[in-house]
Coordinates of C-alpha atoms and ligand atoms in Angstrom, one line a residue:
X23 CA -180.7 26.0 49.2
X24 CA -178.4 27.5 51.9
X25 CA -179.7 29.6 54.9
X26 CA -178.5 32.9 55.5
X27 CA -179.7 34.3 58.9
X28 CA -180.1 38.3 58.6
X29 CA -178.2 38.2 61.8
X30 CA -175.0 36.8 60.2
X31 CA -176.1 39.7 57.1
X32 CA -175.9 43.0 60.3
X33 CA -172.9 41.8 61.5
X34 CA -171.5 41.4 57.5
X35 CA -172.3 45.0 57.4
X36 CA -171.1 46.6 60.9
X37 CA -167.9 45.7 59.6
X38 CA -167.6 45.9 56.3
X39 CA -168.8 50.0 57.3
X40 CA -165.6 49.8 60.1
X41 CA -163.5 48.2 57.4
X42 CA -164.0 50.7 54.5
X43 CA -163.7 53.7 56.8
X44 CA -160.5 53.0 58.3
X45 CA -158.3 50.1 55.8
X46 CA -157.1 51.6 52.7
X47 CA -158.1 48.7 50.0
X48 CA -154.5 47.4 48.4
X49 CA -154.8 48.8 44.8
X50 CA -155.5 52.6 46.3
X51 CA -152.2 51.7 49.2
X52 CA -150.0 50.5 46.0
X53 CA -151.0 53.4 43.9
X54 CA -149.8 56.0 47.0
X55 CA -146.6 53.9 47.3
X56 CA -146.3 54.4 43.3
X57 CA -147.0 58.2 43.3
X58 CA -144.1 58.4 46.1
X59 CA -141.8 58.0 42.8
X60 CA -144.1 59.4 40.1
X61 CA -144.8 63.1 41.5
X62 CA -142.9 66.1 40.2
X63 CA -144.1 68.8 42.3
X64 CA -142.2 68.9 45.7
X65 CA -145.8 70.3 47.1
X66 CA -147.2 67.1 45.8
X67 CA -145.2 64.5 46.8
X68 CA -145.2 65.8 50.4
X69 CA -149.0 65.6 50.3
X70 CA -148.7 62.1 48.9
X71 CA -146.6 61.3 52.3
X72 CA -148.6 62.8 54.5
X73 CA -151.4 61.3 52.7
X74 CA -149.7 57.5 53.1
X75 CA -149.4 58.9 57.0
X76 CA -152.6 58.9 57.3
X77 CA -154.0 55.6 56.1
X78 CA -151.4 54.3 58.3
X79 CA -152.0 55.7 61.4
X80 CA -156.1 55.1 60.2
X81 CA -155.6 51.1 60.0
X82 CA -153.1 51.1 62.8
X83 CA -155.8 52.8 65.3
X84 CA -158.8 51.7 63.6
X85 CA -160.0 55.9 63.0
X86 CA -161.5 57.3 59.7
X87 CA -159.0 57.8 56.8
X88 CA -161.2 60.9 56.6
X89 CA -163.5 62.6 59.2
X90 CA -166.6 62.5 56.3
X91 CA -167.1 59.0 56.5
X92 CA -169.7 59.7 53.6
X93 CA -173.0 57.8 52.8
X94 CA -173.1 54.2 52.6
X95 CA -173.8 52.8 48.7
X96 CA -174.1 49.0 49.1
X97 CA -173.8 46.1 46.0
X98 CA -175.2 43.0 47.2
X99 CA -175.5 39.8 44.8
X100 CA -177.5 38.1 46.1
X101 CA -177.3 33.7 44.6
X102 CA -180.5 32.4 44.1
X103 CA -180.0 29.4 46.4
X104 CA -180.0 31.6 48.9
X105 CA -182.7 31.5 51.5
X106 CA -182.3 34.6 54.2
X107 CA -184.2 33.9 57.4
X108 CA -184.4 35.4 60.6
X109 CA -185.7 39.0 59.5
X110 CA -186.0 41.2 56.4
X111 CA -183.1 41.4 54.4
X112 CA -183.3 45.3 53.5
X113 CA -183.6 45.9 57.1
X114 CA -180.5 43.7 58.4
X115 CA -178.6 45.8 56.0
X116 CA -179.5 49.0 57.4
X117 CA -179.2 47.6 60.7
X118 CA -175.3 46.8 60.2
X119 CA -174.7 50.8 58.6
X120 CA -176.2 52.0 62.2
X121 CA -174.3 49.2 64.4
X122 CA -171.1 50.2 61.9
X123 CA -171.3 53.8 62.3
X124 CA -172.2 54.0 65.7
X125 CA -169.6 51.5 67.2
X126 CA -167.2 52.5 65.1
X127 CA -167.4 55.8 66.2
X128 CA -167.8 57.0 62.5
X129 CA -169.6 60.2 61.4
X130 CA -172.9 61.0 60.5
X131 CA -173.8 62.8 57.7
X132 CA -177.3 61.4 56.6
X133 CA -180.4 63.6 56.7
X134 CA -183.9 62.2 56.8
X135 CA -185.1 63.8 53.9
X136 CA -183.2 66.0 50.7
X137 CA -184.8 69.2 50.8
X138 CA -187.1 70.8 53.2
X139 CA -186.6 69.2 56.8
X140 CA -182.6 67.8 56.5
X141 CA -182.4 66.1 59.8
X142 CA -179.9 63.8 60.4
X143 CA -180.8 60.3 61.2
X144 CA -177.9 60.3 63.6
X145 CA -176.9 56.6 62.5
X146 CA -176.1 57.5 58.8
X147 CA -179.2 55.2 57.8
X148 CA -180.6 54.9 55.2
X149 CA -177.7 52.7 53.0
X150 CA -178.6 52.9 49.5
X151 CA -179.0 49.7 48.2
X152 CA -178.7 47.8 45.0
X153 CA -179.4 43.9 44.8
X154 CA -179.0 42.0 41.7
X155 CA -179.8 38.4 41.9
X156 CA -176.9 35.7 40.7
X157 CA -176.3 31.9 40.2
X158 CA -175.1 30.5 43.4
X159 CA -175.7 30.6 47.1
X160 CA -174.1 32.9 48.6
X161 CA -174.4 36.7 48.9
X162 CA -171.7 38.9 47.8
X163 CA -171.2 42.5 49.6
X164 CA -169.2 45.5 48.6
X165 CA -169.7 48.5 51.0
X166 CA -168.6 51.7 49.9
X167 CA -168.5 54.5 51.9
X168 CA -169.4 57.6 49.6
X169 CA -167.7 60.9 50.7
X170 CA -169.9 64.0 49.4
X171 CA -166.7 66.3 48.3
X172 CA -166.4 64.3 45.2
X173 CA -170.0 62.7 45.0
X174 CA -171.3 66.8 44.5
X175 CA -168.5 66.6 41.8
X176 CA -170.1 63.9 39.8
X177 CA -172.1 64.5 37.0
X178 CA -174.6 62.4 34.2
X179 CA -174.7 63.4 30.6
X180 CA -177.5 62.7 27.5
X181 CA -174.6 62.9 25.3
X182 CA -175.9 61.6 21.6
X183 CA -174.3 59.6 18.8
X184 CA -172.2 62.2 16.6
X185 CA -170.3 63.4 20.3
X186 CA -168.9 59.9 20.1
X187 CA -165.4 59.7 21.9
X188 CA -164.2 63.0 21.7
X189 CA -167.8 64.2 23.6
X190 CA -167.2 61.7 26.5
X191 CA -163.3 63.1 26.6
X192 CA -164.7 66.4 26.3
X193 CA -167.2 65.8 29.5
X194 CA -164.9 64.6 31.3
X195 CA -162.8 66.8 31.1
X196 CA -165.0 69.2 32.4
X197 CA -166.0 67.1 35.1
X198 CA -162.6 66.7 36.2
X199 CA -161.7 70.6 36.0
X200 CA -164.9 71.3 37.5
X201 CA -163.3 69.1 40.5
X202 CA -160.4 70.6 41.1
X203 CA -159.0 70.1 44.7
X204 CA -162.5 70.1 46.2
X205 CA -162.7 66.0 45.2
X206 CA -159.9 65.9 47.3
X207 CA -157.8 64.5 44.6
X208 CA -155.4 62.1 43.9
X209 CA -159.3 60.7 42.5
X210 CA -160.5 57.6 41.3
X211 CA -162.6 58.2 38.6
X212 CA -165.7 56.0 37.4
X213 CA -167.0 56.5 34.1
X214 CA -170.4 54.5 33.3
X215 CA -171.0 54.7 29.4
X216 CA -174.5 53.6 27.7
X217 CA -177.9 51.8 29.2
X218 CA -180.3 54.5 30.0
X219 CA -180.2 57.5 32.5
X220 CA -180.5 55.7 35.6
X221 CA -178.1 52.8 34.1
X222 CA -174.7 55.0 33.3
X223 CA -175.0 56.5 36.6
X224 CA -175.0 53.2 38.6
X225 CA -172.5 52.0 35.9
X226 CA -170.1 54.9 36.8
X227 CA -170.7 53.9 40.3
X228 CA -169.7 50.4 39.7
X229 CA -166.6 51.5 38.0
X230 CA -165.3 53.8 40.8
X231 CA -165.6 51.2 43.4
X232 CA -163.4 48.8 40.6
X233 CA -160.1 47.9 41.8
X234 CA -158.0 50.4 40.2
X235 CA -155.6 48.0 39.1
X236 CA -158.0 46.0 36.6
X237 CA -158.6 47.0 33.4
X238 CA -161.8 46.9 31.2
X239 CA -162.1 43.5 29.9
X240 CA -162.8 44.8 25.8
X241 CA -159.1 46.4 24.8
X242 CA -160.8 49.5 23.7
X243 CA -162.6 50.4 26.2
X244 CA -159.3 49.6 28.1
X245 CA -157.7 51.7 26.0
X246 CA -159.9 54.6 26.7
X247 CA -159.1 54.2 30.8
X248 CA -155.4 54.9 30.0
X249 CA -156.6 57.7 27.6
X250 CA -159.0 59.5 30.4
X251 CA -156.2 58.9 33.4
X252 CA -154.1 60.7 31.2
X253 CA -156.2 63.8 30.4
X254 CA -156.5 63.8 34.1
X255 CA -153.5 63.9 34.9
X256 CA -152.0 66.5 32.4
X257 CA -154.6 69.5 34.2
X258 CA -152.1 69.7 36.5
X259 CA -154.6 69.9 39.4
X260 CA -152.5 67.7 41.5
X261 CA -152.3 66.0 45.0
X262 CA -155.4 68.0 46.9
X263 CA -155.3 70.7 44.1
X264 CA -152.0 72.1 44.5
X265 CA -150.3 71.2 41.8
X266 CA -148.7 68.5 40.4
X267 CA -148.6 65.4 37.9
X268 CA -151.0 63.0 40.2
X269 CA -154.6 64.1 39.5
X270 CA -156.2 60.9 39.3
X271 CA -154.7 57.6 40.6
X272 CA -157.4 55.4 37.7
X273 CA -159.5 55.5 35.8
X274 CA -162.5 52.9 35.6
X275 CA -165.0 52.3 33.1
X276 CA -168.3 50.0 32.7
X277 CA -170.3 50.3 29.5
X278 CA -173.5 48.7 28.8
X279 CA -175.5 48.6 25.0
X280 CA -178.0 51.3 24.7
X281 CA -180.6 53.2 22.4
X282 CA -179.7 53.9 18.9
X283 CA -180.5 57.5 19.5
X284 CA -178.5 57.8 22.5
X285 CA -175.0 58.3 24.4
X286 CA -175.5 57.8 27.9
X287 CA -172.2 59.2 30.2
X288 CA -172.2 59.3 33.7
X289 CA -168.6 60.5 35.4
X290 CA -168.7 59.5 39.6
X291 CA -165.7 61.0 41.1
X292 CA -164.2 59.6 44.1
X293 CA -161.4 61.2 46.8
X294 CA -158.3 59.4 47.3
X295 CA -160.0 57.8 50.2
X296 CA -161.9 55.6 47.8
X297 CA -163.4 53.8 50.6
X298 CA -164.9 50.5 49.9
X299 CA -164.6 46.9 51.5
X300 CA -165.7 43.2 50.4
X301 CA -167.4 40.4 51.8
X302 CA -169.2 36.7 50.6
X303 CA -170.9 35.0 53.2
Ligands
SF4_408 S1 -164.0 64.0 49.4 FE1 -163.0 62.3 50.4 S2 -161.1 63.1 51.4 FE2 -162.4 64.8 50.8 S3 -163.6 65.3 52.7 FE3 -164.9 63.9 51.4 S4 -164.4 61.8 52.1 FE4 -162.8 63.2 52.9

Protein backbone atom coordinates (compact mmCIF):
# COMPACT_ATOMS: atom_id res chain seq x y z
CA UNK A 1 0.00 0.00 0.00
CA UNK A 2 1.68 3.40 -0.98
CA UNK A 3 0.68 6.78 0.77
CA UNK A 4 -0.33 9.56 -1.16
CA UNK A 5 -0.66 12.78 0.88
CA UNK A 6 -3.55 15.03 -0.57
CA UNK A 7 -0.98 17.76 -0.22
CA UNK A 8 1.33 16.10 -2.89
CA UNK A 9 -2.56 15.58 -4.89
CA UNK A 10 -3.16 20.12 -4.68
CA UNK A 11 0.02 20.73 -5.87
CA UNK A 12 -0.47 17.75 -8.84
CA UNK A 13 -3.31 19.84 -9.72
CA UNK A 14 -2.16 23.70 -9.46
CA UNK A 15 -0.02 22.71 -12.17
CA UNK A 16 -1.33 20.48 -14.21
CA UNK A 17 -4.34 23.68 -14.45
CA UNK A 18 -0.98 26.18 -15.28
CA UNK A 19 0.26 23.42 -17.67
CA UNK A 20 -2.90 22.78 -19.76
CA UNK A 21 -3.67 26.50 -20.04
CA UNK A 22 -0.44 27.71 -21.31
CA UNK A 23 1.73 24.36 -23.03
CA UNK A 24 0.25 23.23 -26.21
CA UNK A 25 0.34 19.20 -25.74
CA UNK A 26 2.83 17.71 -28.76
CA UNK A 27 0.19 15.95 -30.97
CA UNK A 28 -2.08 19.44 -31.18
CA UNK A 29 1.87 21.53 -31.83
CA UNK A 30 2.77 18.74 -34.64
CA UNK A 31 -0.71 18.92 -36.14
CA UNK A 32 -0.22 23.05 -36.52
CA UNK A 33 3.28 22.47 -37.83
CA UNK A 34 1.49 19.96 -40.39
CA UNK A 35 -1.42 22.30 -41.38
CA UNK A 36 1.43 24.93 -42.20
CA UNK A 37 1.86 22.58 -45.46
CA UNK A 38 -1.63 21.13 -45.74
CA UNK A 39 -3.92 24.49 -46.01
CA UNK A 40 -5.12 25.78 -49.26
CA UNK A 41 -6.81 28.89 -48.46
CA UNK A 42 -4.18 31.76 -48.03
CA UNK A 43 -6.81 33.14 -45.24
CA UNK A 44 -6.22 29.86 -43.57
CA UNK A 45 -2.79 29.29 -43.48
CA UNK A 46 -2.16 32.69 -42.10
CA UNK A 47 -4.47 31.92 -39.23
CA UNK A 48 -2.64 28.61 -38.79
CA UNK A 49 0.66 31.03 -38.25
CA UNK A 50 -0.73 33.24 -36.22
CA UNK A 51 -2.33 30.43 -34.42
CA UNK A 52 1.39 28.59 -33.98
CA UNK A 53 2.35 32.42 -32.71
CA UNK A 54 0.38 32.18 -30.12
CA UNK A 55 1.14 28.83 -28.39
CA UNK A 56 4.55 30.07 -28.65
CA UNK A 57 4.55 33.15 -27.13
CA UNK A 58 1.77 31.29 -24.45
CA UNK A 59 4.55 28.54 -23.36
CA UNK A 60 7.36 31.02 -23.67
CA UNK A 61 5.60 33.58 -21.04
CA UNK A 62 3.63 31.02 -19.22
CA UNK A 63 -0.10 33.14 -20.38
CA UNK A 64 -3.35 31.37 -21.55
CA UNK A 65 -3.26 29.95 -25.21
CA UNK A 66 -6.71 31.52 -24.92
CA UNK A 67 -8.19 34.13 -22.55
CA UNK A 68 -11.34 31.34 -21.70
CA UNK A 69 -9.35 29.15 -19.74
CA UNK A 70 -12.65 27.00 -19.69
CA UNK A 71 -13.86 24.69 -16.82
CA UNK A 72 -11.76 22.16 -15.44
CA UNK A 73 -12.91 18.25 -16.30
CA UNK A 74 -10.52 15.98 -14.35
CA UNK A 75 -9.79 11.91 -15.06
CA UNK A 76 -8.22 10.52 -12.10
CA UNK A 77 -7.38 6.61 -11.86
CA UNK A 78 -6.98 6.14 -8.96
CA UNK A 79 -4.65 2.21 -8.08
CA UNK A 80 -6.10 0.44 -5.42
CA UNK A 81 -2.89 0.23 -3.45
CA UNK A 82 -3.24 3.54 -2.97
CA UNK A 83 -3.86 4.99 0.40
CA UNK A 84 -4.49 9.02 0.28
CA UNK A 85 -3.86 10.61 3.63
CA UNK A 86 -3.70 13.94 4.89
CA UNK A 87 -7.20 15.28 3.81
CA UNK A 88 -10.14 14.29 1.53
CA UNK A 89 -9.24 13.44 -1.76
CA UNK A 90 -12.22 15.34 -3.72
CA UNK A 91 -11.30 18.35 -1.84
CA UNK A 92 -7.42 18.39 -2.54
CA UNK A 93 -8.47 18.33 -6.08
CA UNK A 94 -10.61 21.27 -5.97
CA UNK A 95 -8.05 22.83 -3.90
CA UNK A 96 -5.30 22.64 -6.75
CA UNK A 97 -8.10 24.14 -9.67
CA UNK A 98 -8.35 27.32 -7.16
CA UNK A 99 -4.43 27.43 -6.31
CA UNK A 100 -4.05 26.81 -10.40
CA UNK A 101 -6.32 29.37 -11.44
CA UNK A 102 -5.56 31.89 -9.04
CA UNK A 103 -1.66 31.77 -9.29
CA UNK A 104 -1.70 31.30 -12.52
CA UNK A 105 -3.48 34.21 -13.14
CA UNK A 106 -6.05 32.24 -15.25
CA UNK A 107 -9.66 33.15 -15.78
CA UNK A 108 -12.69 32.49 -14.15
CA UNK A 109 -15.62 31.40 -15.67
CA UNK A 110 -17.44 29.11 -13.10
CA UNK A 111 -20.75 30.05 -11.65
CA UNK A 112 -22.11 28.65 -8.36
CA UNK A 113 -25.12 27.35 -9.66
CA UNK A 114 -26.65 26.70 -13.63
CA UNK A 115 -29.67 28.64 -13.76
CA UNK A 116 -31.17 31.05 -11.36
CA UNK A 117 -28.30 32.75 -9.26
CA UNK A 118 -25.03 32.29 -11.81
CA UNK A 119 -22.38 33.66 -9.50
CA UNK A 120 -19.07 33.10 -10.08
CA UNK A 121 -17.04 31.26 -7.63
CA UNK A 122 -14.14 33.47 -8.47
CA UNK A 123 -11.63 30.41 -8.29
CA UNK A 124 -13.19 28.45 -11.25
CA UNK A 125 -14.13 25.64 -8.55
CA UNK A 126 -15.95 23.23 -8.69
CA UNK A 127 -13.63 20.76 -11.11
CA UNK A 128 -15.77 18.06 -12.40
CA UNK A 129 -14.53 14.99 -11.49
CA UNK A 130 -14.43 11.41 -12.66
CA UNK A 131 -12.47 8.65 -10.62
CA UNK A 132 -12.23 5.18 -11.75
CA UNK A 133 -10.46 2.81 -9.59
CA UNK A 134 -7.28 0.64 -11.32
CA UNK A 135 -4.71 -2.11 -10.43
CA UNK A 136 -1.66 -0.39 -9.07
CA UNK A 137 -0.58 2.30 -6.74
CA UNK A 138 -0.40 5.15 -8.11
CA UNK A 139 -2.95 7.82 -9.32
CA UNK A 140 -3.03 8.89 -12.69
CA UNK A 141 -4.32 12.62 -13.63
CA UNK A 142 -5.34 14.20 -16.87
CA UNK A 143 -6.62 17.86 -16.43
CA UNK A 144 -8.40 19.29 -19.18
CA UNK A 145 -9.32 22.62 -19.32
CA UNK A 146 -12.79 22.78 -21.11
CA UNK A 147 -13.43 26.00 -23.17
CA UNK A 148 -17.34 26.71 -23.43
CA UNK A 149 -17.18 27.93 -27.38
CA UNK A 150 -17.01 24.44 -28.44
CA UNK A 151 -18.43 22.53 -25.17
CA UNK A 152 -22.00 24.67 -26.14
CA UNK A 153 -21.29 23.03 -29.59
CA UNK A 154 -21.39 19.47 -28.38
CA UNK A 155 -24.29 17.47 -28.53
CA UNK A 156 -25.65 13.67 -27.31
CA UNK A 157 -27.96 11.58 -29.53
CA UNK A 158 -30.51 8.35 -28.72
CA UNK A 159 -29.66 7.35 -32.20
CA UNK A 160 -31.24 3.55 -32.60
CA UNK A 161 -30.13 0.47 -34.52
CA UNK A 162 -31.36 0.88 -38.23
CA UNK A 163 -29.38 4.72 -38.26
CA UNK A 164 -26.27 2.52 -37.96
CA UNK A 165 -23.15 4.26 -39.49
CA UNK A 166 -24.57 6.53 -41.90
CA UNK A 167 -26.86 8.03 -38.73
CA UNK A 168 -23.63 8.71 -36.60
CA UNK A 169 -22.00 10.30 -40.02
CA UNK A 170 -25.15 12.03 -40.50
CA UNK A 171 -25.06 13.63 -36.70
CA UNK A 172 -22.02 14.51 -37.01
CA UNK A 173 -22.18 16.14 -39.58
CA UNK A 174 -24.57 18.32 -38.20
CA UNK A 175 -22.78 18.81 -35.12
CA UNK A 176 -19.85 19.89 -36.96
CA UNK A 177 -21.92 22.47 -39.30
CA UNK A 178 -23.75 23.53 -36.45
CA UNK A 179 -20.08 24.58 -35.14
CA UNK A 180 -18.95 26.45 -37.63
CA UNK A 181 -16.18 29.02 -36.60
CA UNK A 182 -17.85 29.56 -33.15
CA UNK A 183 -15.71 26.07 -31.85
CA UNK A 184 -12.95 28.10 -32.80
CA UNK A 185 -11.88 25.48 -35.25
CA UNK A 186 -9.02 23.85 -36.40
CA UNK A 187 -11.26 21.20 -33.66
CA UNK A 188 -10.56 18.08 -32.16
CA UNK A 189 -13.42 16.19 -32.23
CA UNK A 190 -14.52 13.32 -29.62
CA UNK A 191 -17.02 10.98 -30.57
CA UNK A 192 -18.26 8.51 -27.69
CA UNK A 193 -20.39 5.64 -29.36
CA UNK A 194 -22.68 3.11 -27.26
CA UNK A 195 -23.10 2.46 -23.20
CA UNK A 196 -26.01 4.37 -22.08
CA UNK A 197 -26.88 8.20 -22.01
CA UNK A 198 -24.62 9.31 -19.40
CA UNK A 199 -21.84 6.73 -20.87
CA UNK A 200 -21.37 8.17 -24.70
CA UNK A 201 -21.13 11.49 -23.39
CA UNK A 202 -18.23 10.81 -20.98
CA UNK A 203 -16.93 8.51 -23.78
CA UNK A 204 -16.91 11.38 -26.21
CA UNK A 205 -15.18 13.22 -23.53
CA UNK A 206 -12.56 10.74 -23.15
CA UNK A 207 -11.96 10.66 -26.79
CA UNK A 208 -11.43 14.46 -27.27
CA UNK A 209 -8.87 14.67 -24.63
CA UNK A 210 -7.08 11.42 -26.78
CA UNK A 211 -3.86 12.22 -28.25
CA UNK A 212 -4.77 12.98 -31.67
CA UNK A 213 -2.14 11.08 -33.05
CA UNK A 214 -3.48 7.51 -31.76
CA UNK A 215 -5.82 5.67 -33.42
CA UNK A 216 -8.73 3.42 -32.10
CA UNK A 217 -7.26 0.23 -31.17
CA UNK A 218 -10.34 -2.06 -33.41
CA UNK A 219 -9.32 -1.16 -37.32
CA UNK A 220 -12.91 -0.23 -37.89
CA UNK A 221 -13.60 1.95 -35.59
CA UNK A 222 -10.14 3.34 -36.67
CA UNK A 223 -11.32 3.41 -39.83
CA UNK A 224 -14.32 5.46 -39.03
CA UNK A 225 -11.93 8.35 -37.34
CA UNK A 226 -10.26 8.82 -40.77
CA UNK A 227 -13.82 8.65 -42.33
CA UNK A 228 -15.31 11.51 -39.78
CA UNK A 229 -11.88 13.83 -39.99
CA UNK A 230 -12.61 13.71 -43.47
CA UNK A 231 -16.30 14.76 -43.60
CA UNK A 232 -14.98 17.47 -41.39
CA UNK A 233 -12.73 18.66 -43.31
CA UNK A 234 -14.51 18.75 -46.77
CA UNK A 235 -17.33 21.53 -45.13
CA UNK A 236 -14.89 23.81 -45.82
CA UNK A 237 -15.44 25.63 -42.53
CA UNK A 238 -11.77 26.21 -42.15
CA UNK A 239 -9.12 27.72 -39.72
CA UNK A 240 -11.56 29.88 -37.18
CA UNK A 241 -14.40 29.57 -39.90
CA UNK A 242 -13.01 31.35 -42.72
CA UNK A 243 -12.52 29.07 -45.02
CA UNK A 244 -10.26 26.51 -45.84
CA UNK A 245 -9.27 22.69 -45.96
CA UNK A 246 -8.39 22.44 -42.02
CA UNK A 247 -11.73 21.99 -40.14
CA UNK A 248 -10.76 19.49 -37.77
CA UNK A 249 -7.06 18.57 -36.84
CA UNK A 250 -8.65 14.56 -35.52
CA UNK A 251 -10.89 12.86 -34.89
CA UNK A 252 -11.22 10.49 -31.80
CA UNK A 253 -13.48 7.84 -31.01
CA UNK A 254 -14.30 5.54 -27.77
CA UNK A 255 -17.07 2.99 -28.02
CA UNK A 256 -18.41 0.88 -25.41
CA UNK A 257 -21.23 -2.33 -25.80
CA UNK A 258 -24.71 -1.22 -25.20
CA UNK A 259 -28.52 -2.09 -25.31
CA UNK A 260 -29.86 -4.13 -28.11
CA UNK A 261 -32.45 -1.42 -28.66
CA UNK A 262 -30.06 1.29 -28.69
CA UNK A 263 -27.45 3.63 -30.47
CA UNK A 264 -25.93 5.82 -28.11
CA UNK A 265 -23.77 8.99 -29.87
CA UNK A 266 -22.38 11.65 -28.06
CA UNK A 267 -20.04 14.27 -30.36
CA UNK A 268 -17.74 16.69 -27.63
CA UNK A 269 -16.16 19.29 -29.78
CA UNK A 270 -13.00 20.87 -28.70
CA UNK A 271 -11.16 24.40 -30.03
CA UNK A 272 -7.80 24.10 -31.41
CA UNK A 273 -6.61 24.86 -27.93
CA UNK A 274 -7.45 21.41 -26.89
CA UNK A 275 -6.14 22.07 -23.54
CA UNK A 276 -5.25 19.13 -21.43
CA UNK A 277 -2.06 18.00 -19.32
CA UNK A 278 -0.86 14.63 -17.64
CA UNK A 279 0.42 13.53 -14.41
CA UNK A 280 1.15 9.92 -12.24
CA UNK A 281 2.19 10.48 -8.97
S1 LIG B 1 -13.53 27.71 -27.90
FE1 LIG B 1 -11.35 27.51 -27.38
S2 LIG B 1 -10.24 29.06 -28.57
FE2 LIG B 1 -12.47 29.54 -28.63
S3 LIG B 1 -12.74 31.02 -26.98
FE3 LIG B 1 -13.19 29.00 -26.11
S4 LIG B 1 -11.24 28.24 -25.29
FE4 LIG B 1 -10.79 29.97 -26.61
Amino acid sequence: MKEISCTLITQTIKKLCIDACCIQTPDIKNAFLLAQHTETSPLGKNIIDTLIENAKIAKNKMMPICQDTGMCVIFAKVGQDVRIIDGDFEEAIQKGVALGYTDGFLRKSVVNEPLFERKNTKDNTPAVIYTQIVRGNNIDFIVAAKGFGSENKSILKMLVPADGIDGVKKIFLEAIKLAGPNACPPMVIGVGIGGTIEKAAILAKQAAIRPIDSKNPHPLYAQLEEDLLLLANQTGIGPQGLGGNTTAFGVNIEWYPTHIAGLPVAININCHAARHAHAII
